[in-house]
Each structure stands twice: as structure tokens, then as C-alpha cells.
XYZ file of C-alpha atoms in Angstrom:
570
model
C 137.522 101.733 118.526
C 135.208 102.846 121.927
C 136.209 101.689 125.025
C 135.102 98.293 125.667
C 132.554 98.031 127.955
C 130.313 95.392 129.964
C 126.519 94.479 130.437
C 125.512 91.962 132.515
C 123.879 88.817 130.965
C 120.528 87.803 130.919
C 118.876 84.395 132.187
C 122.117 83.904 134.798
C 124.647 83.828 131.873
C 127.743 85.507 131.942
C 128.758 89.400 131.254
C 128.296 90.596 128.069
C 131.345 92.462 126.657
C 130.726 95.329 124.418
C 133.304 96.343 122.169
C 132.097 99.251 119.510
C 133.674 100.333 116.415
C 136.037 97.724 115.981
C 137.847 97.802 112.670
C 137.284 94.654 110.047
C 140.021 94.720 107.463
C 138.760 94.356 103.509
C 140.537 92.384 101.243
C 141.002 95.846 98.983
C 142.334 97.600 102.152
C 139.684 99.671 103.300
C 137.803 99.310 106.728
C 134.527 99.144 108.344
C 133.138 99.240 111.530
C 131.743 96.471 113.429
C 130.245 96.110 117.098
C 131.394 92.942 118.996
C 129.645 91.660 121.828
C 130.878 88.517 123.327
C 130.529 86.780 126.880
C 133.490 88.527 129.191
C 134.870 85.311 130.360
C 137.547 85.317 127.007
C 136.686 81.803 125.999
C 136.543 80.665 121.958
C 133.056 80.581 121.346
C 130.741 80.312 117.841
C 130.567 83.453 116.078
C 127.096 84.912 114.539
C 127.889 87.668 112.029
C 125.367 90.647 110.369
C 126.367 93.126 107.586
C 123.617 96.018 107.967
C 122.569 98.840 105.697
C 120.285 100.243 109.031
C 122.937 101.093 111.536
C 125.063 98.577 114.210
C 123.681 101.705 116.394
C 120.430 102.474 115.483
C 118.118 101.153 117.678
C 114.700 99.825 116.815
C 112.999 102.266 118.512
C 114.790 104.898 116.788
C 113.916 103.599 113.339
C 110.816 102.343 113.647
C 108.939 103.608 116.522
C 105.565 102.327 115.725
C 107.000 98.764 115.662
C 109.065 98.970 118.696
C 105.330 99.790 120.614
C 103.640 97.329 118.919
C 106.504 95.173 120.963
C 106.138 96.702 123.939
C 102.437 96.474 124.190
C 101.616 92.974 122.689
C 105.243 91.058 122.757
C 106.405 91.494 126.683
C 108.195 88.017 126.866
C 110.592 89.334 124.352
C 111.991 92.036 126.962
C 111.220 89.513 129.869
C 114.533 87.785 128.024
C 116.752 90.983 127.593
C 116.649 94.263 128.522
C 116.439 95.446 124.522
C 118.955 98.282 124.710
C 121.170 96.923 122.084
C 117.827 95.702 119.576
C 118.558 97.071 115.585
C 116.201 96.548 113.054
C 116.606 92.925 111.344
C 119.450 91.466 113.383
C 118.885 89.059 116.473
C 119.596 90.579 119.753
C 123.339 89.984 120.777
C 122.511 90.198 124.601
C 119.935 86.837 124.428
C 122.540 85.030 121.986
C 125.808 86.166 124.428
C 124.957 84.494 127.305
C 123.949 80.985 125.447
C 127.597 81.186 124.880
C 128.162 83.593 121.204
C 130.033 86.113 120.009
C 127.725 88.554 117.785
C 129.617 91.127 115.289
C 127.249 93.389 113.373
C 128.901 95.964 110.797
C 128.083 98.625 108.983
C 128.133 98.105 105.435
C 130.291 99.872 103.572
C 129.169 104.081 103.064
C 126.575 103.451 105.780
C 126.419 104.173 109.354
C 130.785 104.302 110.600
C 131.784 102.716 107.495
C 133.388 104.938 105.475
C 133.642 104.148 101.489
C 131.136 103.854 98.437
C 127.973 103.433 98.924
C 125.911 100.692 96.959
C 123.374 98.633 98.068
C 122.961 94.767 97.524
C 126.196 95.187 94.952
C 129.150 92.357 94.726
C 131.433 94.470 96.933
C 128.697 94.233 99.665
C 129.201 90.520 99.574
C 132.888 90.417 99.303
C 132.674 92.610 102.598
C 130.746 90.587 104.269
C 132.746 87.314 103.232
C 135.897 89.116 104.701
C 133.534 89.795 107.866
C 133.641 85.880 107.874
C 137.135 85.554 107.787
C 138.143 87.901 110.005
C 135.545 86.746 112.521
C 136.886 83.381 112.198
C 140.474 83.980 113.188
C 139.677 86.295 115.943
C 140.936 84.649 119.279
C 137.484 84.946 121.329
C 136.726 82.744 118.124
C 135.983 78.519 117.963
C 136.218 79.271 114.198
C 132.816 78.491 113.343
C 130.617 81.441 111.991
C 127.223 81.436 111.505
C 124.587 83.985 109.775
C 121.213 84.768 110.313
C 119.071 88.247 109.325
C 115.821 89.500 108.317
C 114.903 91.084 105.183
C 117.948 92.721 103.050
C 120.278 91.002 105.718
C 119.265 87.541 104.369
C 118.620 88.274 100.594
C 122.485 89.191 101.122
C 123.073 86.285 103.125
C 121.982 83.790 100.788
C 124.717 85.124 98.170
C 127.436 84.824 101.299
C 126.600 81.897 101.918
C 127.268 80.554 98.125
C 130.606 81.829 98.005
C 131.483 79.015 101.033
C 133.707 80.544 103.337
C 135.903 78.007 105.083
C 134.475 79.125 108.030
C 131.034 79.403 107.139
C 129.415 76.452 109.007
C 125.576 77.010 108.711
C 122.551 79.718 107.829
C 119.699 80.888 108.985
C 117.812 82.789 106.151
C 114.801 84.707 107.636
C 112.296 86.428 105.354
C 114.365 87.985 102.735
C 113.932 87.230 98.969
C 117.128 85.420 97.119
C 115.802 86.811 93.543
C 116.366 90.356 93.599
C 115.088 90.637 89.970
C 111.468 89.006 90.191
C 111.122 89.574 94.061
C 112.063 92.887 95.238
C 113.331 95.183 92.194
C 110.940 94.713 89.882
C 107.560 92.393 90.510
C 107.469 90.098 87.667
C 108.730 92.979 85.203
C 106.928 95.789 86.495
C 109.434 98.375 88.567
C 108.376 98.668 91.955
C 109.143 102.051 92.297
C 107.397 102.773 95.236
C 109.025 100.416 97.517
C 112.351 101.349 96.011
C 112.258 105.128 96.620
C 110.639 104.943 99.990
C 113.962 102.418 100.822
C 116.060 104.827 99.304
C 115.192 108.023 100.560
C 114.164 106.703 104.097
C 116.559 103.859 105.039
C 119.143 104.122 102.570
C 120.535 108.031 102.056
C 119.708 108.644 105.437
C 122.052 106.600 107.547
C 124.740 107.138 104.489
C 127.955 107.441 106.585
C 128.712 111.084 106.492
C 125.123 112.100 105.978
C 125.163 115.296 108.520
C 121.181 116.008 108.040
C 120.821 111.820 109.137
C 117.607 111.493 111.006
C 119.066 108.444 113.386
C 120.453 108.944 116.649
C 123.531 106.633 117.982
C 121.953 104.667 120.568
C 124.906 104.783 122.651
C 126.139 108.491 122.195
C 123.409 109.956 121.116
C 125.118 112.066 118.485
C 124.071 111.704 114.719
C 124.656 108.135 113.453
C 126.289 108.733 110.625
C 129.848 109.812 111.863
C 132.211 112.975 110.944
C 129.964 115.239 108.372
C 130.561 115.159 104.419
C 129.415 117.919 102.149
C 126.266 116.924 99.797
C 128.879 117.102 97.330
C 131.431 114.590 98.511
C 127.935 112.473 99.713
C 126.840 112.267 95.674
C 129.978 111.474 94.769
C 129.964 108.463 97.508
C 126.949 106.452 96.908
C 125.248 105.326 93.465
C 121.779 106.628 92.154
C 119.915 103.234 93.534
C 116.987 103.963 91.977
C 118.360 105.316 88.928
C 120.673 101.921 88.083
C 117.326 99.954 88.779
C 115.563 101.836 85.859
C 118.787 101.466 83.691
C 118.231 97.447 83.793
C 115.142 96.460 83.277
C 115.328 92.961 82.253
C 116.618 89.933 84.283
C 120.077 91.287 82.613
C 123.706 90.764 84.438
C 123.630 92.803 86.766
C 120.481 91.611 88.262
C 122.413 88.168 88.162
C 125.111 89.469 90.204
C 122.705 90.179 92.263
C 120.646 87.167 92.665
C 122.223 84.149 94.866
C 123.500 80.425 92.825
C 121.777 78.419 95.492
C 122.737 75.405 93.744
C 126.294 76.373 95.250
C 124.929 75.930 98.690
C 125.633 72.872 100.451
C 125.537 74.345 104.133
C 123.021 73.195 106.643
C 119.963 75.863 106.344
C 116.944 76.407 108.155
C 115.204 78.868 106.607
C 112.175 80.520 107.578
C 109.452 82.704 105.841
C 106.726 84.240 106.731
C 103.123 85.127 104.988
C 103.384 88.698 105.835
C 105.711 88.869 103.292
C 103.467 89.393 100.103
C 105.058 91.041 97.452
C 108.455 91.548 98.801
C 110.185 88.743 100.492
C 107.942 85.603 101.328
C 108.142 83.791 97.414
C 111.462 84.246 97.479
C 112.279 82.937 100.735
C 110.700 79.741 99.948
C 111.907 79.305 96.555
C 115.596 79.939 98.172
C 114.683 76.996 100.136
C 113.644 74.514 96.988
C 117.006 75.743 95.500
C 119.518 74.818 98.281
C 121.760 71.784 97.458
C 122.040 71.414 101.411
C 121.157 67.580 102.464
C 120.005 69.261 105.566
C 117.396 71.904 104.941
C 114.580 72.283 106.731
C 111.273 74.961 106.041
C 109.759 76.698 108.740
C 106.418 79.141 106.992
C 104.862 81.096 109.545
C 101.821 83.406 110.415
C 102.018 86.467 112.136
C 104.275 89.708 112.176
C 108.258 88.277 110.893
C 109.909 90.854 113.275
C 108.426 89.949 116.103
C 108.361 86.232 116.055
C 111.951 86.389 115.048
C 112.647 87.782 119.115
C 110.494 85.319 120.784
C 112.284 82.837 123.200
C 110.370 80.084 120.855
C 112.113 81.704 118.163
C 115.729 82.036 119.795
C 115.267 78.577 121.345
C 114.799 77.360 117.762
C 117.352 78.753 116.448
C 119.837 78.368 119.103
C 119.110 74.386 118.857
C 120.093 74.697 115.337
C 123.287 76.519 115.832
C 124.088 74.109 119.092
C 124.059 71.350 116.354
C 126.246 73.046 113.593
C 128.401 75.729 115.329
C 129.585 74.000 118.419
C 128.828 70.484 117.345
C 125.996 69.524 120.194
C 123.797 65.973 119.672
C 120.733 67.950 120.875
C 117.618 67.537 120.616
C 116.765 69.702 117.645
C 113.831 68.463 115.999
C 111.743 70.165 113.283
C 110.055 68.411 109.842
C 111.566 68.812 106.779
C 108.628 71.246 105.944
C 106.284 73.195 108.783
C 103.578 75.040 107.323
C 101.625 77.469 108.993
C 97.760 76.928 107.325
C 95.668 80.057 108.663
C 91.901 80.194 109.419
C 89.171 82.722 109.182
C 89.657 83.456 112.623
C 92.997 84.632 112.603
C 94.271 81.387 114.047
C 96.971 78.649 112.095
C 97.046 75.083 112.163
C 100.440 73.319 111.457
C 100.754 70.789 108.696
C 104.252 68.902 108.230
C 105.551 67.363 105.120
C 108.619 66.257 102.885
C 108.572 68.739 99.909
C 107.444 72.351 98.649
C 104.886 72.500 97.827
C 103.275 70.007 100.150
C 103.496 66.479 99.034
C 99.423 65.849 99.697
C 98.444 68.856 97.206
C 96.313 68.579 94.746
C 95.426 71.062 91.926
C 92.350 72.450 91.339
C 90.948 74.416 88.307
C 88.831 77.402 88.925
C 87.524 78.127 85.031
C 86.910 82.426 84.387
C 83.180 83.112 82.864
C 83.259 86.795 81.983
C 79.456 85.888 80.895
C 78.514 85.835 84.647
C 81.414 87.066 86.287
C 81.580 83.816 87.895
C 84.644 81.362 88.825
C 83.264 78.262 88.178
C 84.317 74.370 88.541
C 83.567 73.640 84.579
C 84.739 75.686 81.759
C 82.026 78.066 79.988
C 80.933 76.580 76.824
C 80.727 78.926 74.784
C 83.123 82.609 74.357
C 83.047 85.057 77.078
C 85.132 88.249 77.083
C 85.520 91.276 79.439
C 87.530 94.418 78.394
C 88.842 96.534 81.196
C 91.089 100.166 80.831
C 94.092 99.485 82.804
C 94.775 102.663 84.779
C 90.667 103.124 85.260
C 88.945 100.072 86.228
C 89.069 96.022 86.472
C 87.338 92.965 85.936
C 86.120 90.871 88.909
C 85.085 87.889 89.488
C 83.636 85.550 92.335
C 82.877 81.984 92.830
C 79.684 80.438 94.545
C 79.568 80.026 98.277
C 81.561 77.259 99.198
C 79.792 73.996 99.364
C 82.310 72.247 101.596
C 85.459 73.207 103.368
C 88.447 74.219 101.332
C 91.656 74.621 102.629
C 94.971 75.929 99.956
C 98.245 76.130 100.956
C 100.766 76.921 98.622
C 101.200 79.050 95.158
C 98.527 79.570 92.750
C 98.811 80.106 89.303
C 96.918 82.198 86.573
C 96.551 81.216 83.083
C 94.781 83.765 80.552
C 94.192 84.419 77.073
C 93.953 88.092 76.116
C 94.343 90.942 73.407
C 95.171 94.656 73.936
C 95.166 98.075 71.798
C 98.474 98.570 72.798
C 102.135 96.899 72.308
C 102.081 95.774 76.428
C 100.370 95.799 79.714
C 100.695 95.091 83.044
C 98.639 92.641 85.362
C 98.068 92.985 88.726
C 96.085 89.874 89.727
C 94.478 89.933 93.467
C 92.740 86.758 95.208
C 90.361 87.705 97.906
C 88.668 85.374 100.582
C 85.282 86.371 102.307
C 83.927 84.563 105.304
C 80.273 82.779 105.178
C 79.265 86.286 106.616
C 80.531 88.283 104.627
C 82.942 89.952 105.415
C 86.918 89.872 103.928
C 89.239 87.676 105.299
C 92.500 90.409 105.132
C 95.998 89.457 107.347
C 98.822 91.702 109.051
C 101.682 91.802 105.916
C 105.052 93.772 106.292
C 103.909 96.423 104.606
C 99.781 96.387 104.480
C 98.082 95.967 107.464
C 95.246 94.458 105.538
C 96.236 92.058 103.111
C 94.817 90.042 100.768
C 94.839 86.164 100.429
C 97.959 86.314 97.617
C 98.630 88.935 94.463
C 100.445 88.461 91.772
C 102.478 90.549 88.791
C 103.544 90.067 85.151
C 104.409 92.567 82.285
C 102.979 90.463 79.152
C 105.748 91.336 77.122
C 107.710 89.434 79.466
C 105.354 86.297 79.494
C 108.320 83.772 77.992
C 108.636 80.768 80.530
C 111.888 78.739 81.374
C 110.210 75.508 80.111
C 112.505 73.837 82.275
C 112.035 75.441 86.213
C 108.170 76.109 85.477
C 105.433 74.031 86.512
C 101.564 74.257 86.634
C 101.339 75.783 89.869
C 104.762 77.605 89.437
C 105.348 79.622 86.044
C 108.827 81.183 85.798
C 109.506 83.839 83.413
C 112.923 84.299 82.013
C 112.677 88.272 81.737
C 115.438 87.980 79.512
C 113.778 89.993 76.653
C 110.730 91.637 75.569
C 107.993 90.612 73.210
C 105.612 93.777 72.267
C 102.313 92.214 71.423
C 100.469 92.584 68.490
C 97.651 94.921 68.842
C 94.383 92.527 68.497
C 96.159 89.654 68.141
C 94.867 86.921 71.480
C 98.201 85.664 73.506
C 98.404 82.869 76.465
C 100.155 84.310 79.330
C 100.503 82.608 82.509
C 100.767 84.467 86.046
C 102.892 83.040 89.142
C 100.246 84.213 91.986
C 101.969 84.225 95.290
C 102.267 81.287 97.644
C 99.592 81.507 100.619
C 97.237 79.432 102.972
C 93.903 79.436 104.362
C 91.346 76.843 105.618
C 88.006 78.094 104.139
C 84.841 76.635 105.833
C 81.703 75.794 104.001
C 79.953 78.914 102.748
C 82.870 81.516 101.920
C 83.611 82.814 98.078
C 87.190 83.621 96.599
C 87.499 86.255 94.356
C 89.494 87.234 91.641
C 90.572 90.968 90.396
C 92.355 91.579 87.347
C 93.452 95.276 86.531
C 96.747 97.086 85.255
C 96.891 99.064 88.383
C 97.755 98.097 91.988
C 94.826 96.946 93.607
C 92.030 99.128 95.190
C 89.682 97.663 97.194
C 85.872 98.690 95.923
C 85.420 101.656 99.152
C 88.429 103.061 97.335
C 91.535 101.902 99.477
C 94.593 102.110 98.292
C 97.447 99.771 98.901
C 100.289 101.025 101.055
C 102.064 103.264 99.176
C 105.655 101.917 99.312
C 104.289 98.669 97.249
C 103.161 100.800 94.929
C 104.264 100.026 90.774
C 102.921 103.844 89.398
C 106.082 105.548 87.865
C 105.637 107.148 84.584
C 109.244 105.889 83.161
C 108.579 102.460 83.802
C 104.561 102.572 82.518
C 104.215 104.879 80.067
C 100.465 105.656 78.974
C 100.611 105.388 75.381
C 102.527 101.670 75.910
C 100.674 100.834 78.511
C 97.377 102.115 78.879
C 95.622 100.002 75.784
C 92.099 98.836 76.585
C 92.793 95.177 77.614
C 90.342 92.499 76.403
C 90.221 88.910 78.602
C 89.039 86.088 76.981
C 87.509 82.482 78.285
C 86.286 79.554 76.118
C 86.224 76.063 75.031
C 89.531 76.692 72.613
C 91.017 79.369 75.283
C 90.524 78.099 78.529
C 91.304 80.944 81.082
C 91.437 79.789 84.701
C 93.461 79.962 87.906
C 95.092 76.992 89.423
C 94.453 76.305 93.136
C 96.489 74.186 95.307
C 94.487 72.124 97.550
C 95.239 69.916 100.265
């Protein structure tokens, strides 16, 4: 372990103690590194704990430079709390949370960063690691006993699975934008692999800070040597980590081993505020709000914002929030926290967001509303054509769109949308990549700032048709759930219903805009030929091969098949 050090607090509170590369005992007798930081006064205090993949000592900066000046330049009352030397990507700041009176450990996962071991991300040994993190925390003597976790991103979508395996200690959550379905959410969108986020993960964030990695790209933001601790030869490295990618293309159906990997949030009871965030399409946001529904906790609350997730999770808002909460659960405080059950950020053309409160997800006051597909006129229309349309599209050349009228009154959705088609294809499967665009009475496309596309559209959605079998049981009109247990080729010819779980959203739409609607077998393009960011893309050849996949697709729309998609107004 370093020599402990000090920092001095921020806001008047005490000295922060700094104690790096502490060793955590695991249950199977190996050991990982943690930093502690904890006020220097050496009373029992709550404990917040974080199991990173991205370093304990890789700062933001570091990591993500680009996002670390977007802080500096438009976020300056986060570093008006904290000086931001000890800031890593998806963990809160131990210097704000130390002098409210915490003790913050964040470790190393195991075969990243100073943990040495076997490197495998989001496995069951990750968990069991972090659940003797728990432990360990909670016997410490700088410890009350209580432990709480909150995260971003791959921090929570482990957190969630902690949190069902209810360590004693364990005392309440705070899941931040990260997916609990690892399946439907972040391996594979609705069926189709999403290989592009996966390799850019792997090859950027994951091998790279793989603990004895000597070509690691990450500093120590304390030393300034390599992160990654006493070099290993490429050979021993191979040998210490699993081919990610490669055991993601070995399972793809919603099989055990996705299971393992997907939280029982049935078996959480704790007391959870969880928060998502819009600027999660396609990777964490659907998840994080279904991980809400599922909670058995009888006190939950759902906070779904606007804006950037990494930022607002720094604010002093944001900390205030969340301290509140952990006042109440972790050292037992009658304060004032006070949030509804369900806040709902509902955003405007103008890139502002009103707030609208309820009981429920989705919102109790929503309504649903039919939006019928005319492939005669290319139109999304209130009333169902009459007679048969079709359109037939190529799915790795070109699309079918579709628009409605200019609003006549004000519209405002909040909440998932739903697709339901009939079609037929040359070929024994496809792929659907279903896009919902909003334009402004002028014009112009209403886009927002996502994690990963700067320029977003309203909501997407995914499905591999041979994987359109619902759980009759979990789905509903607005929400579809696929099993993705097995595969059922189609029929070449032959007209199938399939239903598509479009991705929750919001928007207040005056009087004069249009929606519209894409439907392709390729990740969307916008019509001046933009591409989507490229670590969202779904284009590898193993997953989508042509001659499976590349069948001319026909869509169909009439009295007897009744193609539409399912709004959710309030």
C-alpha cells in the first residue's frame, strides 16, 4: 500500500485522507487494489464503494480529454466544489462526498488497473468481488457499517446485480445510467450484435488498462508512471483476460450466460433511487428505467433527466440529491429529502425540459395513440389505409420513410413507443433498425446531445425477426418483450406480425412539426449521408451475413394487417 497521505477538504469540511493501493481480501484468496479516502479525523462514518474496469487512478482527463473540457468550459460550479484532482471516469468524486462525512473506496476490478488476476468483464466473479468489497468495507474500523453504491454506466449495470445478492451491509443504491439487461441493452440490441460498441470498449477501455498491459495508454494520476502496474509479456496478458468479444459472438441468444449476467431485480428490496438519462439511446437509458419498474424496493423513486449523464452526475444539485438520500439510509438522518415517486424530464424544441411528476412508469396520465403506416403515400396517418399498401426496401442499400402531416395541435410523448408491422422477406431473417425523427414547424430536425451521438434522434429501436417471440406475460402495447430464447427463420414470402420495442423518449411538439418514421436493415443514415457514431454501429459480417440477411424486405399495411406505431401521449 502507498503512503497515506492528506488533502484538505472542500466547503470547510475536514482533511481528506488518502490511502492508495490498499489490499481487499477475496473470498478465493486473491487481492485487489482499492483507494480509500476518508475524512482524517478517524471517526466511523458511511461507506460508498465502486468496483471499476477504468482505473482507481486514471483520471478523467486522462481518459477522456474531450469530456473533461467540455467540463471545464461549460460546467465551472463542478470544480467551484472540489479541486477535481482525484475525478475517474463514472465514479462520484471522493473529495465532495469526504467532507459531508464518507469514506469512498474505489477498486480495481480484478486483471485491470493494480489488480492482478483474470480478466473478464461484467462476469459472476466481478460481482462476487465486489460483494467482498462490501464486506470488507463494512468491518473496516473508519466504518459505521453501512455501505452504499452508486456508479455510472458499467459501474451500475454491475451494481444492480450487487445489490441482488443483499449484503448484510448493503443499506441502499444509487443506480445511475447503466442498463440491468446486458442481453437486450448493451450486448446485443434486440438480437442484433452490437459489435461496434463492443470492440471500441474492448480495444479502447478494456485491454488497455488490463493490469500488466506495458503498451497501456493511461497515465497514474498520482505517479505518473503507466497505470497498469509491473509489465506482463503479451503472452502471459492472453492468457489473463478472456476474448470479450469473441464469448459475445459464441452466445447469441438470451442463453445462460447472458442470465448470469443480467440482475434478478425482483431480489431487490433496498431503498433505490435510480436515475437515467435520455442521452442514453441505445445503450443504457431503457434499461435503467426498466431496472427501476423491476425493483421490489417499497422505496424507489425515478429521477429521468435531459442533458449530458456525466456531467449532471458532478453538479452540487446532483451531490446534494444524492447526499440527502444517503443522509436518510446510511446514517439514518429525518431530512428533508423529498423527490416524487417519478420525475420526468419532458424536452422541448428549444432544447429546454419541463418536469412532470407521477406515481408509475410509464406515466399514469398516458394515453396511447395509433399512428397507422400508408406505404401508398408514404404518410403516417390517424386512420388506417383502406385498402393494401406495400413498400419493399433492400436492407443493406436503402429504406422506407415515412412522415405524418404538420401537426395540427400540440403534442407532447413521453415514454416508450412501440412498432407493430406485418412483413415478408426473400430471405430466412432480417434485421430492423427503426428511427423516429421530430422536425420543428420550420423545418428543421429536432436532434439531442446522447452518450455517444452528438445528434440524436427522438428514439430508435432494434429487432432480429427471427427473434420476434414475445413473453406474453412482461409485454404490453407500448412495451413488447422478446424472449430471445430461440430462433424462428421465416419463411421466404410468407407475411409475419412482428412487434418492435422503440426506445423510451420525450418531447413537447408544438402545432406545426411532423414525426417521421425510417425503417431499414442498416443503422440509420440521415438523407445528407451521415453516419451514426461508429461505436453504435451493428455491421459485422459474422453476426449479419448477406445471404441470411440481405433478402429484399417487403412491408405491408391494410385493413386485415394493420401496421402502425404506438405513441404515448400525455
Amino acid at each position: 500500500m502507498s503512503a497515506p497521505g492528506t488533502a484538505a477538504g472542500t466547503s470547510g469540511g475536514p482533511e481528506m485522507l488518502v490511502e492508495r493501493d490498499v489490499a481487499i481480501p477475496m473470498s478465493d484468496g486473491a487481492v485487489l487494489r482499492a483507494n480509500v479516502y476518508r475524512p482524517a479525523d478517524g471517526g466511523r462514518c458511511p461507506v460508498i464503494v465502486s468496483a471499476t474496469p477504468y482505473g482507481k487512478d486514471v483520471h478523467v482527463r486522462n481518459l477522456f480529454p474531450s469530456v473533461w473540457q467540455v467540463l471545464l468550459d461549460h460546467y465551472p460550479e463542478v470544480l467551484e466544489a472540489s479541486s477535481g484532482q482525484h475525478m475517474i471516469w463514472e465514479c462520484i468524486d471522493p473529495e465532495v462526498w469526504v467532507c459531508h462525512g464518507y469514506a469512498v473506496v474505489q477498486m480495481d476490478v480484478r486483471g485491470t488497473g493494480k489488480s492482478a488476476g483474470f480478466m473478464e468483464p461484467n462476469s459472476p466473479a466481478q460481482i462476487d468481488d465486489c460483494c467482498d468489497a462490501i464486506a470488507w468495507a463494512g468491518e473496516q474500523p473508519w466504518s459505521s457499517g453501512s455501505v452504499g453504491l452508486v456508479g455510472l454506466g458499467y459501474i451500475t449495470a454491475a451494481n444492480w446485480r450487487v445489490a441482488a445478492r443483499k449484503a448484510p451491509c448493503l443499506k441502499a443504491i444509487i443506480p445511475c445510467q447503466g442498463t440491468y439487461d446486458f442481453y437486450r441493452d448493451r450486448t446485443h440490441n434486440d438480437g442484433i450484435y452490437s459489435s461496434g460498441f463492443t470492440t471500441h470498449w474492448w480495444e479502447r477501455e478494456g485491454k488497455n488498462n488490463q493490469h500488466g498491459n506495458p503498451a497501456c495508454t493511461l497515465p497514474d494520476m498520482y505517479t505518473g508512471e503507466v497505470n497498469t502496474g509491473p509489465p506482463l509479456s503479451e503472452e502471459e496478458l492472453v492468457r489473463n483476460r478472456v476474448d470479450y468479444p469473441g464469448e459475445i459472438l459464441a452466445h447469441p441468444l438470451l442463453d445462460e450466460w447472458h442470465q448470469a449476467r443480467t440482475a434478478d431485480l425482483a431480489a431487490i428490496d433496498l431503498p433505490a433511487l435510480v436515475v437515467a438519462n435520455w442521452g442514453g439511446l441505445g445503450l443504457q437509458s431503457r434499461g435503467t428505467i426498466n431496472g427501476w419498474k423491476g425493483l421490489s424496493s417499497p422505496e424507489k423513486w425515478l429521477l429521468v433527466e435531459d442533458g449530458s449523464y456525466f456531467f449532471t452526475f458532478f453538479t452540487p444539485e446532483r451531490v446534494a440529491l444524492f447526499r440527502a438520500f444517503f443522509d436518510r439510509h446510511l446514517k439514518g438522518i429525518d431530512n428533508d429529502f423529498d423527490l416524487s415517486r417519478v420525475s420526468v424530464a419532458v424536452r422541448t424544441v428549444d432544447g429546454g425540459a419541463d418536469i412532470v411528476e407521477g406515481s408509475d412508469w410509464p406515466l399514469p396520465s398516458t394515453t396511447l395513440r395509433s399512428l397507422h403506416l400508408d406505404f401508398a403515400e408514404n404518410m403516417l396517418s390517424p386512420t388506417a389505409p383502406e385498402r393494401p399498401t406495400q413498400a419493399s426496401y433492400s436492407p443493406f442499400e436503402d429504406a422506407v420513410i415515412l412522415s405524418t402531416a404538420p401537426l395540427e395541435e400540440e403534442l407532447t410523448l413521453a415514454g416508450p413507443l412501440a412498432s407493430r408491422l406485418w412483413l415478408s422477406c426473400e430471405t430466412p431473417d432480417t434485421d430492423l433498425f427503426i428511427t423516429v425523427q421530430a422536425f420543428a414547424p420550420d423545418g428543421e430536425e429536432v436532434t439531442f446531445l446522447a452518450a455517444v451521438d452528438p445528434a440524436a434522434p427522438l428514439t430508435q429501436g432494434w429487432l432480429r425477426v427471427s427473434q420476434r417471440k414475445l413473453d406474453p406475460d412482461r409485454s404490453t402495447e407500448l412495451e413488447p418483450l422478446h424472449t430471445h430464447d430461440e430462433r424462428q427463420p421465416l419463411v421466404p414470402g410468407e407475411v409475419y406480425e412482428v412487434t418492435v420495442s422503440l426506445w423510451p423518449t420525450s418531447l413537447r411538439l408544438p402545432a406545426g412539426s411532423r414525426l417521421q418514421l425510417t425503417i431499414a436493415g442498416r443503422d440509420f443514415e440521415r438523407a445528407e449521408g451521415q453516419k451514426p457514431v461508429v461505436f453504435m454501429s451493428h455491421d459485422d459480417p459474422r453476426d449479419r451475413p448477406a445471404e441470411i440477411f440481405g433478402g429484399r424486405v417487403t412491408l405491408h399495411s391494410s385493413p386485415e394487417w394493420p401496421s402502425a406505431v404506438v405513441l404515448p401521449v400525455l
